[in-house]
XYZ file of C-alpha atoms in Angstrom:
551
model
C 57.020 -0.636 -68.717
C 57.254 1.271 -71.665
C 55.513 4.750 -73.238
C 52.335 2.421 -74.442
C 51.531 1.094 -71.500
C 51.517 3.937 -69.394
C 49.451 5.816 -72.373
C 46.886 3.402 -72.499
C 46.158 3.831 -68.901
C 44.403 7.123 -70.064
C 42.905 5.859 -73.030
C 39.359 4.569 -72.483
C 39.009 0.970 -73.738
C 35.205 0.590 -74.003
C 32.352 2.696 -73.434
C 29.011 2.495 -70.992
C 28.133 1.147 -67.769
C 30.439 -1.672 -66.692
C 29.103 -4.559 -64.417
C 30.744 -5.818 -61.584
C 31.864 -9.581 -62.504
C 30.993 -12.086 -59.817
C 34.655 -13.764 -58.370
C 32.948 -17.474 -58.486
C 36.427 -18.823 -58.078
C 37.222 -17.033 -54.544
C 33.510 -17.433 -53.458
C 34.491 -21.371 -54.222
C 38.046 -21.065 -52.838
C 36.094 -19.874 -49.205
C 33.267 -22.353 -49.307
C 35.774 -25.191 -49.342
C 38.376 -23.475 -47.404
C 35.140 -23.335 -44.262
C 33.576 -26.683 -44.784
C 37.664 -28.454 -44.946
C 38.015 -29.879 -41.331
C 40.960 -28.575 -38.781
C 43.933 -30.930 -38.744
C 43.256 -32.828 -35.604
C 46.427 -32.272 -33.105
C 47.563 -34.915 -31.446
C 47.397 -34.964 -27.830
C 50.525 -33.646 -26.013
C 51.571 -35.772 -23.419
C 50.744 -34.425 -19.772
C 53.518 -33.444 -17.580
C 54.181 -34.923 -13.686
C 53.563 -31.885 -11.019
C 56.230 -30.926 -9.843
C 56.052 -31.674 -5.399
C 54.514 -28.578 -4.081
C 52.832 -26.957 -7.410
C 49.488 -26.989 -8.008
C 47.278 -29.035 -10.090
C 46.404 -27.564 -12.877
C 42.095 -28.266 -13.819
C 41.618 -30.473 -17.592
C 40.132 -28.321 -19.991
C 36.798 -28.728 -19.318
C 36.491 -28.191 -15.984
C 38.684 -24.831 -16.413
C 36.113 -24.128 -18.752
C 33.575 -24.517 -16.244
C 35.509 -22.975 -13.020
C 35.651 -20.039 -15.617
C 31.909 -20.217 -16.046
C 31.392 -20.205 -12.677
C 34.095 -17.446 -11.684
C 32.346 -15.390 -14.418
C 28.777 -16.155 -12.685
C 30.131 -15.005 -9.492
C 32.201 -12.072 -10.832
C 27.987 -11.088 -11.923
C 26.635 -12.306 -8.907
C 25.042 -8.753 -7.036
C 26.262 -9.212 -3.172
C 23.139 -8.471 -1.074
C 24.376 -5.720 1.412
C 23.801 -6.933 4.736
C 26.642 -6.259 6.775
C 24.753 -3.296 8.589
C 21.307 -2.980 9.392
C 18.689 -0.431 11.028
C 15.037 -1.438 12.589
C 11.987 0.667 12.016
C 9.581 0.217 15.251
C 6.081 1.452 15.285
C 3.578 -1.089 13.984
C 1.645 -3.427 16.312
C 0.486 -5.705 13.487
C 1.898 -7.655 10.219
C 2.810 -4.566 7.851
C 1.107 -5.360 4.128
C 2.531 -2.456 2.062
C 5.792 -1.132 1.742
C 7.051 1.380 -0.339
C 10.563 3.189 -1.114
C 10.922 6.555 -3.467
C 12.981 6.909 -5.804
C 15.704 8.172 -4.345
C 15.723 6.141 -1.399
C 15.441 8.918 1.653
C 11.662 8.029 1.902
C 10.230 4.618 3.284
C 6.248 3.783 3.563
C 4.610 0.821 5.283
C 1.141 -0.225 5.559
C -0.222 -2.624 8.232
C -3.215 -4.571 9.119
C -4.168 -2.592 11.750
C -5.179 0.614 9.566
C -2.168 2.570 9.962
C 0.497 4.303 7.685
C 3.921 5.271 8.295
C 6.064 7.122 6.681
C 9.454 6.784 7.678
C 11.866 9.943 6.499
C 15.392 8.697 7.197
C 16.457 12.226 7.651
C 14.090 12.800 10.288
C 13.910 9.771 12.005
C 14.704 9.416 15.676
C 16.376 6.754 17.618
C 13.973 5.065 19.996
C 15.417 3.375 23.610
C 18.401 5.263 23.209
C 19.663 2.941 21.198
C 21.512 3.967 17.895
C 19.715 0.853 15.698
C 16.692 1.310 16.346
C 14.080 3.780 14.825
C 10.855 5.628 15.313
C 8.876 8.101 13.688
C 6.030 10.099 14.552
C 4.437 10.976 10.866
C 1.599 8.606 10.435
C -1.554 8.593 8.922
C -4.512 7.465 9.944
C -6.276 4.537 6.868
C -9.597 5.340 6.309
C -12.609 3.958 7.840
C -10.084 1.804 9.697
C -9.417 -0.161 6.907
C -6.126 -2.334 5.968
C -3.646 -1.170 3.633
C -3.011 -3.663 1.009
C -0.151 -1.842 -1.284
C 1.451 0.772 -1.414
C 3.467 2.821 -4.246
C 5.562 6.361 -5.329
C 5.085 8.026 -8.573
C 7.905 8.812 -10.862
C 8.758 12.071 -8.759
C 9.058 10.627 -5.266
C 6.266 13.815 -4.017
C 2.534 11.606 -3.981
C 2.278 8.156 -2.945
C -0.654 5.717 -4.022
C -2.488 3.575 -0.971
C -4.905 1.229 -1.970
C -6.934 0.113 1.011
C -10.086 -2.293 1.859
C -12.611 0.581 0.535
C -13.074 1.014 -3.293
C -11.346 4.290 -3.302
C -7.301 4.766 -3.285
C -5.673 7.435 -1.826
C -2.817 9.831 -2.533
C -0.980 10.953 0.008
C 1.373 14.116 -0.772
C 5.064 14.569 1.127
C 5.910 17.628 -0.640
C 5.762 19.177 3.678
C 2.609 21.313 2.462
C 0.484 20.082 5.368
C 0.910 20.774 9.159
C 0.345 17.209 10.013
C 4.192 16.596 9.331
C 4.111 17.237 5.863
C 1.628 14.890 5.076
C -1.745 15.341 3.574
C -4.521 13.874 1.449
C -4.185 15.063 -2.207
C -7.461 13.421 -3.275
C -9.263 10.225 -3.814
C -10.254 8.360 -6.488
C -14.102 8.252 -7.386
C -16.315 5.309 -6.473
C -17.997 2.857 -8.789
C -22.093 2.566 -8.705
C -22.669 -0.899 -7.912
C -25.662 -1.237 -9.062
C -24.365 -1.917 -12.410
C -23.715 -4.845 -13.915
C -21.557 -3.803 -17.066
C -18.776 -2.697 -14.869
C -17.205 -0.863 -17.925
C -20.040 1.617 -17.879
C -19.278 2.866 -14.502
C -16.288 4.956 -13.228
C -14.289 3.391 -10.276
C -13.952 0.520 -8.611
C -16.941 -1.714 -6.248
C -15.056 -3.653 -4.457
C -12.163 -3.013 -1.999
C -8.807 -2.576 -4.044
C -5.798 -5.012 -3.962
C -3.095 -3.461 -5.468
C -1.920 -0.191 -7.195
C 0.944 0.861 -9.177
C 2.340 4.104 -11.154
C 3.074 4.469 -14.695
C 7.214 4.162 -14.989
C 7.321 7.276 -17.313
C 4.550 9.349 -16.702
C 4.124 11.331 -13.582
C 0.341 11.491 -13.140
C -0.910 7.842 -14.048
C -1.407 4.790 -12.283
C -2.983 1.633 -12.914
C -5.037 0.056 -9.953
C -7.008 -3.590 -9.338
C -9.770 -4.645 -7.065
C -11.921 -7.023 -6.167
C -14.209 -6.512 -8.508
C -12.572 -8.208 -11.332
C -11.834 -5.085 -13.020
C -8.331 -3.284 -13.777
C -8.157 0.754 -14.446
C -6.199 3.070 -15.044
C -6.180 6.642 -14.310
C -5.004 10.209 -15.103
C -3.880 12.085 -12.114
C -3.631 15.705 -13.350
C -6.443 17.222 -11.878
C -5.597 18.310 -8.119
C -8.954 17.056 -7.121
C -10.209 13.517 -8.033
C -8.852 11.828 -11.259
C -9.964 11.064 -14.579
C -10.325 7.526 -15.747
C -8.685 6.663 -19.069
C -9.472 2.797 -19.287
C -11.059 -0.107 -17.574
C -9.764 -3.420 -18.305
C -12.158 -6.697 -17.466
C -9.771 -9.606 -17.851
C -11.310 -12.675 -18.558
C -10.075 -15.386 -15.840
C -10.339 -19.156 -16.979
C -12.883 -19.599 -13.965
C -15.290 -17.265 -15.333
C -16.200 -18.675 -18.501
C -19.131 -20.851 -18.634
C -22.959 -19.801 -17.804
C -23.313 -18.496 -14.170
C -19.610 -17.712 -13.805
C -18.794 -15.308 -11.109
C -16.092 -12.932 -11.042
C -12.743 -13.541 -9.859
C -10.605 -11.158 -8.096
C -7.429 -9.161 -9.712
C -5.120 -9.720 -6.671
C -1.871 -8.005 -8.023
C -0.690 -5.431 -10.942
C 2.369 -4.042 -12.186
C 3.698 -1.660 -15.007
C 7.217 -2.793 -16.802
C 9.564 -0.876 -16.132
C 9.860 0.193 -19.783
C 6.043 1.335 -19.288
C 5.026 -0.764 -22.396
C 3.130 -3.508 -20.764
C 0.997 -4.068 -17.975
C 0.731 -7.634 -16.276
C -2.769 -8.695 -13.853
C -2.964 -11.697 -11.793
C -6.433 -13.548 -10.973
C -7.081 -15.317 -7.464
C -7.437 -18.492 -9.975
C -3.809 -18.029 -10.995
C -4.710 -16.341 -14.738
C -1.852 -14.314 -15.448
C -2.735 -12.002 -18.327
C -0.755 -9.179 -20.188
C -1.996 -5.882 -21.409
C -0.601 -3.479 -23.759
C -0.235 0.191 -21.661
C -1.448 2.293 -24.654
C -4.336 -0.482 -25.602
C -6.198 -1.675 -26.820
C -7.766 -3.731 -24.591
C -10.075 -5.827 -26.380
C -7.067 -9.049 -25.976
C -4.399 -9.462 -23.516
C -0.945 -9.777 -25.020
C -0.428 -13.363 -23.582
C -2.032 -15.246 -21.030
C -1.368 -17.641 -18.882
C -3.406 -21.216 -18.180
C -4.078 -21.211 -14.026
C -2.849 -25.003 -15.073
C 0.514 -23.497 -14.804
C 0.035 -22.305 -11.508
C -2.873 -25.072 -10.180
C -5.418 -22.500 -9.483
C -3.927 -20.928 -6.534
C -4.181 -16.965 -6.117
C -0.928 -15.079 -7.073
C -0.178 -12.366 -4.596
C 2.533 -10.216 -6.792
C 3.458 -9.835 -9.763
C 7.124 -7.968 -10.619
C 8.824 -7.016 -13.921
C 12.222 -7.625 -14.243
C 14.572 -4.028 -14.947
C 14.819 -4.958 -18.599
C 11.043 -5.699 -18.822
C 11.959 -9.545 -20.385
C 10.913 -11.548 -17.289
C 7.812 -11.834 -14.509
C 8.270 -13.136 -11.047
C 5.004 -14.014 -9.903
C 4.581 -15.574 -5.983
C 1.424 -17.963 -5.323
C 0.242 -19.936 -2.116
C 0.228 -23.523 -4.519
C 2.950 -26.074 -3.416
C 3.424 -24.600 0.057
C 4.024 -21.468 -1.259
C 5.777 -20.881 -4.795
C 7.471 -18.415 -7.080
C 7.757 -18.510 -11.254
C 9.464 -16.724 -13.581
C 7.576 -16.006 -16.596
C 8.920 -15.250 -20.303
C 6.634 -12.245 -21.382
C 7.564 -13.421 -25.290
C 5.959 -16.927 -24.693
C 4.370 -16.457 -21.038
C 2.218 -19.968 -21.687
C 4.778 -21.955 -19.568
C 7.073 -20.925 -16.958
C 10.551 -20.647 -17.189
C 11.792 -21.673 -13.756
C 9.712 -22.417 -10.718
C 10.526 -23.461 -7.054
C 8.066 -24.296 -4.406
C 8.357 -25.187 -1.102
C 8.600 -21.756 0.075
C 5.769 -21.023 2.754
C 4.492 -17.567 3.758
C 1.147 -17.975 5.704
C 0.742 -13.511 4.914
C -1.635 -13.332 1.481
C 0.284 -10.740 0.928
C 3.432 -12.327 0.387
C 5.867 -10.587 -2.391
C 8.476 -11.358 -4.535
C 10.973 -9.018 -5.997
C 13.978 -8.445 -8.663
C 17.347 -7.776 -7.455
C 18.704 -4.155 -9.010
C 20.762 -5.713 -12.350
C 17.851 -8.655 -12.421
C 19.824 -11.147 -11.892
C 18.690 -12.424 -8.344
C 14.805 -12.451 -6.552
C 14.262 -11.817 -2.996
C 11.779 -14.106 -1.477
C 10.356 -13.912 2.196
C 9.464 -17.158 4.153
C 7.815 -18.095 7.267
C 10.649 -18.102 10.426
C 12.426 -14.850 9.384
C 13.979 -16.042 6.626
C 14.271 -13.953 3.626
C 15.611 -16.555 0.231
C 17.785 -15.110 -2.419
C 17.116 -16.736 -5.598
C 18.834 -16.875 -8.788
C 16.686 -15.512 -11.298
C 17.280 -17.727 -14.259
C 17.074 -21.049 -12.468
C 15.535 -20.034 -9.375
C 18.073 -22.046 -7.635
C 18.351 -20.639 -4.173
C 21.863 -18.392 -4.111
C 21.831 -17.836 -0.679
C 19.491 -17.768 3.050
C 19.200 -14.245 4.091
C 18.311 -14.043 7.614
C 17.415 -10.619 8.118
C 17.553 -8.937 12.070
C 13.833 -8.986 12.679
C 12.594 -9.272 16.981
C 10.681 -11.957 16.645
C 10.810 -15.249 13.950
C 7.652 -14.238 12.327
C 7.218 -14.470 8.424
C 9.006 -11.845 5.830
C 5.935 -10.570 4.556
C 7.377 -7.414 1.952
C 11.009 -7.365 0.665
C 12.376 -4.490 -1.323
C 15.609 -4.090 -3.045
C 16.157 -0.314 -4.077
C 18.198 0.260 -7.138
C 20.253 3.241 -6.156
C 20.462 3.184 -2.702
C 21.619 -0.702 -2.880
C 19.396 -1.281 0.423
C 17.461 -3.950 1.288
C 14.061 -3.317 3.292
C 12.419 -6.457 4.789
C 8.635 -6.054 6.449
C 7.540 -9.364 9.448
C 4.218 -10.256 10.230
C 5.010 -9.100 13.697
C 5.461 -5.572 12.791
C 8.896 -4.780 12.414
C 11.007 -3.370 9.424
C 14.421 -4.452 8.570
C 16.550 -2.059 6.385
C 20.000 -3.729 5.545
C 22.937 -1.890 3.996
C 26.705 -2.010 3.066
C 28.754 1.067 4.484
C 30.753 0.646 1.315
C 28.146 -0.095 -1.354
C 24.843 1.160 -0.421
C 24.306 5.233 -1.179
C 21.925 7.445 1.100
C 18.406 5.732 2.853
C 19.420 4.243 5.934
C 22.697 5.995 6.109
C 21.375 9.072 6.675
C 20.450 8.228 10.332
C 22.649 5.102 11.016
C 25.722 7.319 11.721
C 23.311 9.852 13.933
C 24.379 10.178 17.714
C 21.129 9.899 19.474
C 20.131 12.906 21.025
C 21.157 12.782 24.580
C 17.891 13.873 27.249
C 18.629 16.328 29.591
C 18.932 15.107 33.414
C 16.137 16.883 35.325
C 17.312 18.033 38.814
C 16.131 16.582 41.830
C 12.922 19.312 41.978
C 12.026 17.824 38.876
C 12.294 14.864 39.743
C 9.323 14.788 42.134
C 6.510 13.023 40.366
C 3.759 14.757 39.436
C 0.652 15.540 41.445
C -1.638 17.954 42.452
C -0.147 20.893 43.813
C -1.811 21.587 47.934
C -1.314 25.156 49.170
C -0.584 25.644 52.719
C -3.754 25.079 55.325
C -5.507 23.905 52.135
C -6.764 20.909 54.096
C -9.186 20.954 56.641
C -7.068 20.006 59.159
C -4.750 22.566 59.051
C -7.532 24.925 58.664
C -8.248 27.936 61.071
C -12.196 28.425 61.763
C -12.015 30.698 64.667
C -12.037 34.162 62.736
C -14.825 36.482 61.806
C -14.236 35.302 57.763
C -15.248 31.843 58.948
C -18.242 33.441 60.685
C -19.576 35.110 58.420
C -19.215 31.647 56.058
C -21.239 29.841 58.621
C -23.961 32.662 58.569
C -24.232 32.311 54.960
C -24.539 28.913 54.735
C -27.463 28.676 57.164
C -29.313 31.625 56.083
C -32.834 30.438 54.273
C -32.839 30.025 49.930
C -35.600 31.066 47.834
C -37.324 28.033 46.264
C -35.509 27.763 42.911
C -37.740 28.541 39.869
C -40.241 26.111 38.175
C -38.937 24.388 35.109
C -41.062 21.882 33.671
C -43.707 20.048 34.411
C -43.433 19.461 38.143
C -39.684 19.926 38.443
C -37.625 21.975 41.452
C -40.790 23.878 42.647
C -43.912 22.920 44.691
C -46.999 23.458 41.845
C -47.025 20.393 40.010
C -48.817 21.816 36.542
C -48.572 25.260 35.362
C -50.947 27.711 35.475
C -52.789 27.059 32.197
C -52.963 23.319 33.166
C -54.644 24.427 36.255
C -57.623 26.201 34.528
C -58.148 23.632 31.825
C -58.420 21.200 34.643
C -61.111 23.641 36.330
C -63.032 24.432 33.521
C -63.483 20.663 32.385
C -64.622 19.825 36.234
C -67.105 22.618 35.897
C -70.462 21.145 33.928
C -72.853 23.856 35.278
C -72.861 25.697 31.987
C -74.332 22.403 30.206
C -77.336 22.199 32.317
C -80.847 23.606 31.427
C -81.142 26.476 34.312
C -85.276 25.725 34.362
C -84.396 21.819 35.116
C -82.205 22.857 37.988
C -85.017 25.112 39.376
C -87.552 22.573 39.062
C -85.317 20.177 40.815
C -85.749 22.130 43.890
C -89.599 23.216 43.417
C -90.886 20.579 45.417
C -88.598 21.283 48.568
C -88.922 24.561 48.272
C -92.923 24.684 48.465
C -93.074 22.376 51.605
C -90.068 23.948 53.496
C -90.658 27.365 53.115
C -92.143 28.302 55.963
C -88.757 26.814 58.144
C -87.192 28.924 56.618
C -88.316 32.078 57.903
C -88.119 33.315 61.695
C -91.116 32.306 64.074
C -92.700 35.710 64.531
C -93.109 35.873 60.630
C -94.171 32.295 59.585
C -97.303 31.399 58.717
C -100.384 30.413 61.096
């Protein structure tokens, strides 16, 4: 290279902005290099196994033991190698709860009781280290059942919605006497009366389900009867506030003389952007959380899910699917798209729970649903295809129906509610993370023996000569008793109208009754005289002694 060349490297050639020139040729050289087709190999020729190697798969079916390795590489293992029971309901438990961090379990039954089972606190009952008991439970209100049950964001109030229009928050912040339980407030009660049930506050009809807002501590959504969905701010420490009431518009109800249909389930996604209601005609609609709520977001034909009521309703963790569990088919559960929630994804029937409260529920990484059946039989299904994964049969006392199943995401436990009462928590020792483990490796308390004094059962206590056999009458003390007891009473004291005393009327009686027998002071005195004239005038003289009558 000589002195030019390297001279005219620093001499400007041209002058103003230069344009980028378009490389046509290289765009062309990769268009034709892509679309050219691969050389096709030719197939090598498969060698003979040698005698006692292995078979290797073709390449398709490595492909899909690959796919399938992968799928169960994914697959969530339900933890069920250990398990607790929870004993203290007489009837089918309808609610069931967990906090957030797992160390808190709530049930709800039929029978107008709730329970709140503290695993930290719990004790073993029968002296057997499986079996649980607690003694913090609250009484439902005007003995009515608990349909759901649900924590807040904090773990501290929990949300009971019950057969009367009002729902209840319970606090377990240990601020009450009563075990550290006690009624925060209750929500206000609708009026009736009126017909435009978005002019009124509160609900008019006993409540079906209730749920918290996943991001805010002091709102909750809940649903009744009455066809009506609201939602409510919390703040206050008495009462709430409601923010919104939301009348979804089931297909049954259109048409003159409709009548409304119940809202028999709600839920918040997880992501706290949407909120999903359920009809008892199988509507399934979709609200935004913010509003407005003049449209749902999607919503469903009850087509889909042949009219019959849908009992829950549950987001998936990433807020992309709905489960939803109805009594059509012998009992049947769908997963919904919320993009395009017109059709279902997957759906499986056959799956029979007589309870109405039957749930469904997503498996922590949403990749499995937990589905109870009638016999004690609790189905894990996958939630993609719905194909059944696996028969749980959790340790329940009786083969009654799984009624509530709950999968907690931290703790990695799995709680399972029968219709006879009892509550099934199953863990792994190796996978699951506080809840049950708290008590499972407790040592029950061991009772005291009582001694052989104690030991007497208990009675009334009989001093000595207390009985009147043994008793000694022969001294001047009994004497004197015997004097006493024969010695004359004053008549006790009138009181009343003849009562305890010999007068039968009192005294002013008494002279009323004289006075009105007495009807001398209404006669004419000269009448009475005259009466007697005649008598008087003939019989005079008889009157009078003989020496002075009249000759």
């Amino acid at each position: 290279m000589g002195l030019g060349d390297e001279l005219r490297k620093y001499i400007p050639q041209d002058f103003g902005k230069k344009k980028k020139k378009k490389k046509h040729d290289d765009k062309w050289e990769e268009e034709s290099r892509a679309e050219a087709p691969a050389p096709e190999r030719e197939p090598e020729p498969e060698a003979e196994p040698e005698a006692g190697a292995v078979e290797r798969p073709a390449e398709s079916t490595r492909d899909q033991a690959d796919t399938s390795s992968s799928s169960r590489a994914d697959d969530e293992p339900p933890p069920t190698g250990q398990h607790i029971i929870l004993r203290g309901h007489t009837k089918a438990v309808s609610a069931l709860a967990w906090d957030p961090s797992g160390a808190v379990l709530v049930s709800g039954e039929h029978g107008a009781q709730v329970r709140i089972w503290d695993f930290s606190q719990v004790e073993s009952s029968s002296g057997s280290s499986s079996v649980y008991a607690t003694q913090r439970t609250v009484e439902a209100w005007g003995g009515q059942q608990t349909h759901a049950a649900a924590f807040n964001r904090t773990g501290r109030v929990v949300a009971c919605a019950t057969g009367d229009p009002r729902a209840k928050l319970l606090a377990l912040d240990g601020s009450s006497s009563r075990g550290g339980t006690a009624v925060v407030s209750e929500l206000p009660r609708g009026d009736m009366y009126i017909r435009d049930l978005r002019r009124t506050t509160g609900h008019v009809a006993p409540l079906t389900s209730v749920d918290w807002h996943p991001l805010r501590d002091d709102e909750l959504v809940t649903a009744g009867a009455d066809s009506t969905v609201r939602i409510w701010s919390c703040e206050r420490p008495r009462g709430g506030t409601q923010l919104h009431v939301v009348v979804p518009r089931a297909r049954s109800m259109r048409g003159a003389g409709a009548s409304r249909v119940a809202v028999t389930a709600c839920a918040y996604a997880p992501d706290g952007s949407a909120i999903a209601a359920a009809h008892a005609d199988g509507t399934l609609a979709l609200w935004p959380a913010r509003g407005p709520f003049l449209r749902p977001i999607a919503s469903t034909m009850n087509d889909a899910t042949e009219g019959a009521a849908v009992s829950c309703v549950a987001f998936s963790p990433d807020s992309r699917l709905l489960a939803t569990r109805s009594s059509d088919r012998g009992g049947s559960v769908r997963v919904w798209d919320i993009r395009n929630a017109t059709t279902p994804v997957a759906a499986v029937h056959a799956l029979p729970c007589a309870a109405a409260e039957a749930s469904v529920a997503f498996s922590p990484a949403g990749r499995h649903l937990l589905a109870g059946v009638d016999g004690g039989v609790l189905a894990l299904l996958r939630a993609d295809s719905l194909a059944v994964a696996r028969w749980i049969e959790p340790p329940l006392a009786s083969s009654s129906g799984v009624v509530r199943a709950l999968w907690h995401p931290r703790a990695n436990q799995i709680a399972v509610a029968s219709a006879a009462g009892d509550i099934a928590v199953m863990y792994d020792a190796a996978a699951s993370h506080g809840g049950a483990l708290l008590c499972a490796g407790r040592i029950p308390r061991r009772r005291r023996v009582a001694s052989s004094a104690e030991a007497v059962a208990p009675g009334p206590i009989v001093a000595p000569h207390a009985l009147p056999l043994f008793r000694d009458d022969s001294g001047a003390l009994a004497a004197s008793k015997r004097r006493s007891a024969n010695r004359p009473r004053p008549p006790p004291a009138v009181a009343g109208h003849g009562r305890g005393g010999s007068i039968g009327v009192n005294e002013t009686q008494h002279i009323m009754k004289s006075i009105i027998k007495d009807t001398m002071r209404d006669e004419d005195p000269r009448e009475a005289l005259l009466r007697f004239a005649d008598s008087a005038a003939g019989d005079g003289d008889d009157a009078l002694p003989p020496a002075k009558r009249r000759k």
